[in-house]
Amino acid sequence: MNYTQDVTPKSAEMLRMRMQELADTMSRTSESLKRGESVELQFVADEIRAVQELMDSMSSRLKEHPLLAPAEHDAGRIEDIVDACQQIEVRQQAIDRLKRLQLVKSFDENDREAFQAMSNRVNEYMDKLTNGSGEERRATVDQVNAAESPFRAVFEMVNRPEELSDDRWIENQRLISEAFGRSVALAVLRGRAR
């Protein structure tokens, strides 16, 4: 079987499953040896080496990953690898959302100052996601992706307003107004900003 070396939650789970398969193989081999049965030890050794190489490769790629804070780069245990891969995925989602918000502009010149202020906040959060400590990055992901996030509200309103329920539409209006002001909220809600 070909195991991917991408640093994604899926690849980390595949590595975890491969480690579990190896543990099961080693347990069966041990039982066979206790019973005096012949076993193919070279196969077990090859599997151990293959799993260790996969783990080392993934750990190495995580050490270089820019979405992990320096203190998060040492992922030597499978639990650390899984967590690091999950963090990379959610941080990338938050960054993608913020990058989209950096492009949001109003067609009305009167809204320019309000949108500049929103853009400045987006840039602050982007900086936290790419340069902050591990805890700052985790907190920022929560602030950007949470259901109560004004960033998420703007993102939903400019990308897929037709898919939102009436309740979500009203909630987004409130979130945007409170965080970025009435000018931004009205521009987004009336379609003047995209």
PDB file of N, CA, C and O in Angstrom, residues 51-79:
ATOM      1  N   VAL A  51       7.678   1.651   8.807  1.00  0.00           N
ATOM      2  CA  VAL A  51       6.894   2.543   9.669  1.00  0.00           C
ATOM      3  C   VAL A  51       7.795   3.616  10.277  1.00  0.00           C
ATOM      4  O   VAL A  51       7.426   4.792  10.345  1.00  0.00           O
ATOM      5  N   GLN A  52       8.983   3.221  10.700  1.00  0.00           N
ATOM      6  CA  GLN A  52       9.913   4.202  11.277  1.00  0.00           C
ATOM      7  C   GLN A  52      10.307   5.259  10.240  1.00  0.00           C
ATOM      8  O   GLN A  52      10.389   6.444  10.558  1.00  0.00           O
ATOM      9  N   GLU A  53      10.516   4.838   9.006  1.00  0.00           N
ATOM     10  CA  GLU A  53      10.856   5.797   7.947  1.00  0.00           C
ATOM     11  C   GLU A  53       9.701   6.758   7.685  1.00  0.00           C
ATOM     12  O   GLU A  53       9.918   7.962   7.493  1.00  0.00           O
ATOM     13  N   LEU A  54       8.470   6.245   7.679  1.00  0.00           N
ATOM     14  CA  LEU A  54       7.302   7.105   7.496  1.00  0.00           C
ATOM     15  C   LEU A  54       7.193   8.129   8.627  1.00  0.00           C
ATOM     16  O   LEU A  54       6.942   9.309   8.397  1.00  0.00           O
ATOM     17  N   MET A  55       7.395   7.636   9.837  1.00  0.00           N
ATOM     18  CA  MET A  55       7.301   8.527  11.003  1.00  0.00           C
ATOM     19  C   MET A  55       8.400   9.586  10.961  1.00  0.00           C
ATOM     20  O   MET A  55       8.136  10.773  11.189  1.00  0.00           O
ATOM     21  N   ASP A  56       9.626   9.179  10.653  1.00  0.00           N
ATOM     22  CA  ASP A  56      10.736  10.130  10.575  1.00  0.00           C
ATOM     23  C   ASP A  56      10.502  11.161   9.478  1.00  0.00           C
ATOM     24  O   ASP A  56      10.773  12.350   9.656  1.00  0.00           O
ATOM     25  N   SER A  57       9.989  10.692   8.341  1.00  0.00           N
ATOM     26  CA  SER A  57       9.737  11.597   7.219  1.00  0.00           C
ATOM     27  C   SER A  57       8.674  12.637   7.573  1.00  0.00           C
ATOM     28  O   SER A  57       8.839  13.828   7.312  1.00  0.00           O
ATOM     29  N   MET A  58       7.611  12.163   8.190  1.00  0.00           N
ATOM     30  CA  MET A  58       6.544  13.096   8.553  1.00  0.00           C
ATOM     31  C   MET A  58       7.026  14.067   9.622  1.00  0.00           C
ATOM     32  O   MET A  58       6.753  15.269   9.554  1.00  0.00           O
ATOM     33  N   SER A  59       7.755  13.572  10.618  1.00  0.00           N
ATOM     34  CA  SER A  59       8.315  14.447  11.662  1.00  0.00           C
ATOM     35  C   SER A  59       9.218  15.505  11.057  1.00  0.00           C
ATOM     36  O   SER A  59       9.175  16.668  11.446  1.00  0.00           O
ATOM     37  N   SER A  60      10.019  15.090  10.104  1.00  0.00           N
ATOM     38  CA  SER A  60      10.944  16.013   9.443  1.00  0.00           C
ATOM     39  C   SER A  60      10.184  17.108   8.693  1.00  0.00           C
ATOM     40  O   SER A  60      10.543  18.283   8.746  1.00  0.00           O
ATOM     41  N   ARG A  61       9.124  16.729   8.007  1.00  0.00           N
ATOM     42  CA  ARG A  61       8.337  17.717   7.259  1.00  0.00           C
ATOM     43  C   ARG A  61       7.630  18.686   8.210  1.00  0.00           C
ATOM     44  O   ARG A  61       7.469  19.865   7.898  1.00  0.00           O
ATOM     45  N   LEU A  62       7.220  18.189   9.369  1.00  0.00           N
ATOM     46  CA  LEU A  62       6.565  19.064  10.343  1.00  0.00           C
ATOM     47  C   LEU A  62       7.552  20.059  10.939  1.00  0.00           C
ATOM     48  O   LEU A  62       7.175  21.183  11.259  1.00  0.00           O
ATOM     49  N   LYS A  63       8.809  19.667  11.085  1.00  0.00           N
ATOM     50  CA  LYS A  63       9.823  20.573  11.638  1.00  0.00           C
ATOM     51  C   LYS A  63      10.026  21.799  10.767  1.00  0.00           C
ATOM     52  O   LYS A  63      10.468  22.828  11.238  1.00  0.00           O
ATOM     53  N   GLU A  64       9.717  21.671   9.489  1.00  0.00           N
ATOM     54  CA  GLU A  64       9.934  22.765   8.543  1.00  0.00           C
ATOM     55  C   GLU A  64       8.657  23.519   8.211  1.00  0.00           C
ATOM     56  O   GLU A  64       8.685  24.486   7.458  1.00  0.00           O
ATOM     57  N   HIS A  65       7.525  23.079   8.744  1.00  0.00           N
ATOM     58  CA  HIS A  65       6.253  23.652   8.302  1.00  0.00           C
ATOM     59  C   HIS A  65       6.046  25.056   8.859  1.00  0.00           C
ATOM     60  O   HIS A  65       6.119  25.276  10.061  1.00  0.00           O
ATOM     61  N   PRO A  66       5.748  26.014   7.972  1.00  0.00           N
ATOM     62  CA  PRO A  66       5.620  27.409   8.407  1.00  0.00           C
ATOM     63  C   PRO A  66       4.369  27.709   9.241  1.00  0.00           C
ATOM     64  O   PRO A  66       4.324  28.728   9.926  1.00  0.00           O
ATOM     65  N   LEU A  67       3.372  26.846   9.214  1.00  0.00           N
ATOM     66  CA  LEU A  67       2.166  27.121  10.002  1.00  0.00           C
ATOM     67  C   LEU A  67       2.269  26.620  11.444  1.00  0.00           C
ATOM     68  O   LEU A  67       1.359  26.838  12.234  1.00  0.00           O
ATOM     69  N   LEU A  68       3.390  25.982  11.759  1.00  0.00           N
ATOM     70  CA  LEU A  68       3.624  25.571  13.136  1.00  0.00           C
ATOM     71  C   LEU A  68       4.587  26.548  13.792  1.00  0.00           C
ATOM     72  O   LEU A  68       5.566  26.961  13.180  1.00  0.00           O
ATOM     73  N   ALA A  69       4.299  26.893  15.033  1.00  0.00           N
ATOM     74  CA  ALA A  69       5.206  27.753  15.796  1.00  0.00           C
ATOM     75  C   ALA A  69       6.476  26.957  16.104  1.00  0.00           C
ATOM     76  O   ALA A  69       6.442  25.726  16.147  1.00  0.00           O
ATOM     77  N   PRO A  70       7.597  27.637  16.307  1.00  0.00           N
ATOM     78  CA  PRO A  70       8.849  26.917  16.587  1.00  0.00           C
ATOM     79  C   PRO A  70       8.728  25.880  17.702  1.00  0.00           C
ATOM     80  O   PRO A  70       9.285  24.790  17.596  1.00  0.00           O
ATOM     81  N   ALA A  71       7.993  26.185  18.755  1.00  0.00           N
ATOM     82  CA  ALA A  71       7.841  25.239  19.863  1.00  0.00           C
ATOM     83  C   ALA A  71       7.018  24.011  19.479  1.00  0.00           C
ATOM     84  O   ALA A  71       7.031  23.009  20.182  1.00  0.00           O
ATOM     85  N   GLU A  72       6.313  24.080  18.360  1.00  0.00           N
ATOM     86  CA  GLU A  72       5.477  22.957  17.913  1.00  0.00           C
ATOM     87  C   GLU A  72       6.194  22.064  16.891  1.00  0.00           C
ATOM     88  O   GLU A  72       5.621  21.077  16.449  1.00  0.00           O
ATOM     89  N   HIS A  73       7.389  22.402  16.514  1.00  0.00           N
ATOM     90  CA  HIS A  73       8.082  21.681  15.442  1.00  0.00           C
ATOM     91  C   HIS A  73       8.543  20.282  15.818  1.00  0.00           C
ATOM     92  O   HIS A  73       8.729  19.453  14.941  1.00  0.00           O
ATOM     93  N   ASP A  74       8.745  20.005  17.092  1.00  0.00           N
ATOM     94  CA  ASP A  74       9.192  18.675  17.493  1.00  0.00           C
ATOM     95  C   ASP A  74       8.001  17.770  17.721  1.00  0.00           C
ATOM     96  O   ASP A  74       7.377  17.799  18.785  1.00  0.00           O
ATOM     97  N   ALA A  75       7.679  16.980  16.723  1.00  0.00           N
ATOM     98  CA  ALA A  75       6.573  16.031  16.811  1.00  0.00           C
ATOM     99  C   ALA A  75       7.154  14.638  16.605  1.00  0.00           C
ATOM    100  O   ALA A  75       7.285  14.169  15.479  1.00  0.00           O
ATOM    101  N   GLY A  76       7.533  14.002  17.700  1.00  0.00           N
ATOM    102  CA  GLY A  76       8.156  12.693  17.608  1.00  0.00           C
ATOM    103  C   GLY A  76       7.220  11.547  17.923  1.00  0.00           C
ATOM    104  O   GLY A  76       7.465  10.418  17.542  1.00  0.00           O
ATOM    105  N   ARG A  77       6.130  11.834  18.648  1.00  0.00           N
ATOM    106  CA  ARG A  77       5.154  10.801  18.972  1.00  0.00           C
ATOM    107  C   ARG A  77       3.983  10.907  18.004  1.00  0.00           C
ATOM    108  O   ARG A  77       3.683  11.983  17.487  1.00  0.00           O
ATOM    109  N   ILE A  78       3.281   9.816  17.784  1.00  0.00           N
ATOM    110  CA  ILE A  78       2.180   9.823  16.830  1.00  0.00           C
ATOM    111  C   ILE A  78       1.092  10.816  17.249  1.00  0.00           C
ATOM    112  O   ILE A  78       0.516  11.500  16.403  1.00  0.00           O
ATOM    113  N   GLU A  79       0.834  10.953  18.549  1.00  0.00           N
ATOM    114  CA  GLU A  79      -0.178  11.904  19.010  1.00  0.00           C
ATOM    115  C   GLU A  79       0.219  13.333  18.648  1.00  0.00           C
ATOM    116  O   GLU A  79      -0.627  14.143  18.273  1.00  0.00           O
TER     117      GLU A  79
END
